[in-house]
Each structure stands twice: as structure tokens, then as C-alpha cells.
PDB file of C-alpha atoms in Angstrom:
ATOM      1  CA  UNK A  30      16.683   5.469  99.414  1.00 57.00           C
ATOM      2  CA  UNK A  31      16.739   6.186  95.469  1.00 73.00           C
ATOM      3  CA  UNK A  32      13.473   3.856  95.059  1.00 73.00           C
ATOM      4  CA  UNK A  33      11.424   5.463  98.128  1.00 77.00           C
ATOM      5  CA  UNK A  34      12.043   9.141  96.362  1.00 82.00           C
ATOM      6  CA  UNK A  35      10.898   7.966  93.219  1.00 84.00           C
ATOM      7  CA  UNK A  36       8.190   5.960  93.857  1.00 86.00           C
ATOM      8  CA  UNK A  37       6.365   8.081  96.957  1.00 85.00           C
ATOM      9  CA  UNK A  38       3.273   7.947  95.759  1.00 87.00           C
ATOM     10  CA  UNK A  39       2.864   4.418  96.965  1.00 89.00           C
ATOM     11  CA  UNK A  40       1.491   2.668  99.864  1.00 87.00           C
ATOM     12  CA  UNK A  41       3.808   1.540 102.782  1.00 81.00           C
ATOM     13  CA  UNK A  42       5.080  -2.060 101.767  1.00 79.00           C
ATOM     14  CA  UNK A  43       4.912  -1.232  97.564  1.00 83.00           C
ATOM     15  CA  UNK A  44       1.223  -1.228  97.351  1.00 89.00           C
ATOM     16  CA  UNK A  45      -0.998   0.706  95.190  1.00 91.00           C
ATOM     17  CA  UNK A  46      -4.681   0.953  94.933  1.00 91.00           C
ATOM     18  CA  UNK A  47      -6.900   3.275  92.689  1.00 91.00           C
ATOM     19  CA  UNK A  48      -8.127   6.083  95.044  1.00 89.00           C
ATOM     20  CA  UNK A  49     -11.497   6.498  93.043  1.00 89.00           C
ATOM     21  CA  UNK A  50     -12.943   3.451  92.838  1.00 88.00           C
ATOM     22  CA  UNK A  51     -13.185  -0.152  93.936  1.00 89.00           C
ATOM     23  CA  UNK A  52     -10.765  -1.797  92.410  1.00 86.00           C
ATOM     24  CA  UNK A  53     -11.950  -5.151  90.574  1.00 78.00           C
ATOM     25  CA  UNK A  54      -9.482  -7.374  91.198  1.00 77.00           C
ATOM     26  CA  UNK A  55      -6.077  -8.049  93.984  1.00 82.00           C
ATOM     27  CA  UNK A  56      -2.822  -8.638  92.748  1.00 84.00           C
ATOM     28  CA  UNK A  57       0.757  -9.295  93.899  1.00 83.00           C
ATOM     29  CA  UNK A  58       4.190  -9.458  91.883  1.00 84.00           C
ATOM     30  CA  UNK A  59       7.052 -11.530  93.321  1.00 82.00           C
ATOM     31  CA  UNK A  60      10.110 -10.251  91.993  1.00 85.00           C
ATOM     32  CA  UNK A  61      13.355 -13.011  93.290  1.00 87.00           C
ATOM     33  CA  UNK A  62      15.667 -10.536  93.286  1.00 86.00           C
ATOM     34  CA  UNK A  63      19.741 -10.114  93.722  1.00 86.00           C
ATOM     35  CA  UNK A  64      22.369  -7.696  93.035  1.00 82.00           C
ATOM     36  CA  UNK A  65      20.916  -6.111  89.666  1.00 82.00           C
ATOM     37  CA  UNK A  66      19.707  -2.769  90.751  1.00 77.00           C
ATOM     38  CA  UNK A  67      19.344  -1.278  87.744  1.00 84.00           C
ATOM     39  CA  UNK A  68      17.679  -3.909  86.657  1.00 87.00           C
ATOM     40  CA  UNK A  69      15.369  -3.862  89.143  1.00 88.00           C
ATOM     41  CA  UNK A  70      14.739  -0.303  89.151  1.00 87.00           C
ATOM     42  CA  UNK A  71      13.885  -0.515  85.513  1.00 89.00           C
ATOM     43  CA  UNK A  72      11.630  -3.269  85.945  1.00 90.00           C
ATOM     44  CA  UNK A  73       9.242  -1.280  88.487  1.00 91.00           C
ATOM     45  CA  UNK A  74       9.335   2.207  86.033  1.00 91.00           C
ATOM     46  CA  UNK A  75       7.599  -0.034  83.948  1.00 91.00           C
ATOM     47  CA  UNK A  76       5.459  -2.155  85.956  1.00 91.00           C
ATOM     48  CA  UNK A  77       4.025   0.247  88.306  1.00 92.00           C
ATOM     49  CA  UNK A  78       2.406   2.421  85.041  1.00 91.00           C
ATOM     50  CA  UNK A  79       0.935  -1.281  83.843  1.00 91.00           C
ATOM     51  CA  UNK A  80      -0.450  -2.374  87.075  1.00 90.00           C
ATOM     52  CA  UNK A  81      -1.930   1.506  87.111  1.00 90.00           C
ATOM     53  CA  UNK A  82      -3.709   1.254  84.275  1.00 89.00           C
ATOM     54  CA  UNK A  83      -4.979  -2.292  84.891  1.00 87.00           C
ATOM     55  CA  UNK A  84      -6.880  -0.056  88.302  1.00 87.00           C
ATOM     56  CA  UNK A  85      -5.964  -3.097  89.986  1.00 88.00           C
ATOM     57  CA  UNK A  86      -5.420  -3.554  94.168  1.00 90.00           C
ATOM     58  CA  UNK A  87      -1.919  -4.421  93.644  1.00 90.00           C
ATOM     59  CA  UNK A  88       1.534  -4.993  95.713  1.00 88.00           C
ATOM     60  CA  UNK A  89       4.829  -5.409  94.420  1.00 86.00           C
ATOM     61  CA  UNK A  90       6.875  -7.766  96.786  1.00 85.00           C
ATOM     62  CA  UNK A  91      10.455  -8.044  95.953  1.00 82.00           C
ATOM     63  CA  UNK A  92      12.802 -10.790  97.572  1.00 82.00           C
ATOM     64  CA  UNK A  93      16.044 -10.713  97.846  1.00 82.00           C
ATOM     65  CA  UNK A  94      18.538 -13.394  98.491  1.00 82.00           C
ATOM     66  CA  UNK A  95      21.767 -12.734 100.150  1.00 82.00           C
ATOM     67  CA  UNK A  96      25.129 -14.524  99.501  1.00 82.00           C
ATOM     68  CA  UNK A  97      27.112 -15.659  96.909  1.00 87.00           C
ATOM     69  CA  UNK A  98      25.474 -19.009  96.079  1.00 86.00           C
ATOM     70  CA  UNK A  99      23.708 -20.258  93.283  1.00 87.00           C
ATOM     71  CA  UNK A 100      20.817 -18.029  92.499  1.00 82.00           C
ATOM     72  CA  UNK A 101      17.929 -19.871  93.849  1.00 81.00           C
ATOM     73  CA  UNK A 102      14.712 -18.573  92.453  1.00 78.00           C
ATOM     74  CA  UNK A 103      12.342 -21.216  93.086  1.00 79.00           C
ATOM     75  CA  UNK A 104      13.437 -20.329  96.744  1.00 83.00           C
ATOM     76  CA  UNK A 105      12.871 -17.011  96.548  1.00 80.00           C
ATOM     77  CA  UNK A 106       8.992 -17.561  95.107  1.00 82.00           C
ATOM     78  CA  UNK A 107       8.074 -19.954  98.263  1.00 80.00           C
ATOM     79  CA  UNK A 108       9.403 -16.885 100.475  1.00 77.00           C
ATOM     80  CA  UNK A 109       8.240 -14.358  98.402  1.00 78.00           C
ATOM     81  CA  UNK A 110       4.403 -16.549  98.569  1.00 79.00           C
ATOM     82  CA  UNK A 111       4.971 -16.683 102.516  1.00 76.00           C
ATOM     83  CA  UNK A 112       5.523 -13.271 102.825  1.00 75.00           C
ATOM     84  CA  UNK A 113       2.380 -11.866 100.629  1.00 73.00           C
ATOM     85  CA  UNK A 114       0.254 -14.474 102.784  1.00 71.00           C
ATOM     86  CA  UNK A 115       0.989 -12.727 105.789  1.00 66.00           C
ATOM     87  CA  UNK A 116       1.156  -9.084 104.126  1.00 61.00           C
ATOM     88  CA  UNK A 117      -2.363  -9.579 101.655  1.00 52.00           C
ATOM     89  CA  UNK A 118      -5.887 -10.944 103.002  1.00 48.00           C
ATOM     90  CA  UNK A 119      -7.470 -12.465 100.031  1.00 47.00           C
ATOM     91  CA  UNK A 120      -7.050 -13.938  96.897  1.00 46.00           C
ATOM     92  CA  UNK A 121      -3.992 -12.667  94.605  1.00 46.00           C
ATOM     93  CA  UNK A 122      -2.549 -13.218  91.526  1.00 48.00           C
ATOM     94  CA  UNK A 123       1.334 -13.308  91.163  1.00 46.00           C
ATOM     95  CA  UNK A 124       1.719 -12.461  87.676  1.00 47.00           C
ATOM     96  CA  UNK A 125       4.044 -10.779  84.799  1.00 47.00           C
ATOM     97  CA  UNK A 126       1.694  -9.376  82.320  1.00 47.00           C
ATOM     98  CA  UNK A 127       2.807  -8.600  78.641  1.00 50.00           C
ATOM     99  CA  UNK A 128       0.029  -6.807  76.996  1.00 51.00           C
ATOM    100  CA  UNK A 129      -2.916  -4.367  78.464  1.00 53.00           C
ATOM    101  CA  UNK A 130      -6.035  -6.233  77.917  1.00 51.00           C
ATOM    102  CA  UNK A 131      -5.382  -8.261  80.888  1.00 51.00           C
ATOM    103  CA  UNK A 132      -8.497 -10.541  81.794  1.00 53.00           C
ATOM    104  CA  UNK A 133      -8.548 -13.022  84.881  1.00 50.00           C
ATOM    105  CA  UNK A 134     -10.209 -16.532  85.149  1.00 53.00           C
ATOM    106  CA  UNK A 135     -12.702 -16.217  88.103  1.00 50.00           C
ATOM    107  CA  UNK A 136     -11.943 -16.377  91.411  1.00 52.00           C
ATOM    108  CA  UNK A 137      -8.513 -17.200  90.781  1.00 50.00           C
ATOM    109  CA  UNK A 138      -5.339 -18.166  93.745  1.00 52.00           C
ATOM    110  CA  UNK A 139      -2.632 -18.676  91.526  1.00 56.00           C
ATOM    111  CA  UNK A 140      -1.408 -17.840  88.268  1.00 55.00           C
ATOM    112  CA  UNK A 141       2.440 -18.033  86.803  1.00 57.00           C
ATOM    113  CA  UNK A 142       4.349 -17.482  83.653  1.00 55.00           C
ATOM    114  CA  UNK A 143       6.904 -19.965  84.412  1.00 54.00           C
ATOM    115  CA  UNK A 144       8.611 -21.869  86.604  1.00 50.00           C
TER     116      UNK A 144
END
């Protein structure tokens, strides 16, 4: 697959972690997802370089829905949350950032853009 060739420096499942140090905090992107490849594909060229920089524990979960009904994002999220539950131990953040000076309230469990 096109996105396992480009992105094979990751971790099995779309994980990253810095290799040097501890990383300070967890974090996992849910991306509802369907039929825009390149969309998607441009989305992660520039996530994965954020999330980098941030040395953040972070996983990249991307769920797609099948079909040709309504898009149903909200749907998508509750999966999306089931599936990093079972995937990540721990406490996670599913967040879009938009700058780099990216600071977290402590301990947090949940933190969205929009819904």
C-alpha cells in the first residue's frame, strides 16, 4: 500500500513515539474518514511532522465508513473512541492542533475542536 511505503518509519497500527526520550504526554487523532484519499494522504504529510515535533506518544487512528449513506461522522468518532480504548492504555488526547506551542491542561481524557 502507497501509505505503508511512505510512512515506514512508523509503529504497527500508525503510532509514533520519540526513540530518545520519554515522551511527556499520549495522544491519539481520530480521523472519520471516506473516499477522499488524497485528502487523506495530505492530511497525514502534514500531521505526522506536527505530532513529531510536539515529541509526543502519539497514534493516528483513521475510521472509515463504508457505503453510500449519509456521511456520519459523529458515528465514526464513537468507533474511532472504541477502537483507541482497546488499542491505547492511558489517558489520550484526540486533538487537531493548529499552531506549535501546543500546551495541555493536566491530566487531561478528552479534548475536541468540534463537534
Amino acid at each position: 500500500m502507497e501509505l505503508e511505503k511512505r510512512f515506514h518509519w512508523l509503529l504497527p497500527g500508525g503510532s509514533w513515539r520519540p526513540p530518545n526520550c520519554k515522551p511527556p504526554k499520549r495522544v491519539a487523532v481520530i480521523v472519520p474518514f471516506r473516499c477522499r484519499g488524497e485528502h487523506l494522504l495530505l492530511f497525514l504529510q502534514h500531521m505526522h511532522p506536527f505530532l513529531k515535533k510536539q515529541t509526543l506518544d502519539y497514534t493516528i487512528f483513521i475510521v472509515e465508513q463504508d457505503g453510500d449513506g449519509p456521511f456520519n461522522r459523529a458515528m465514526l468518532m464513537n468507533i474511532g473512541e472504541l477502537d483507541m480504548q482497546t488499542f491505547v492504555v492511558g489517558n489520550c488526547v484526540p486533538l487537531l492542533w493548529n499552531n506549535n506551542n501546543v500546551t495541555l491542561p493536566l491530566d487531561p481524557k478528552k479534548t475536541v475542536t468540534k463537534i
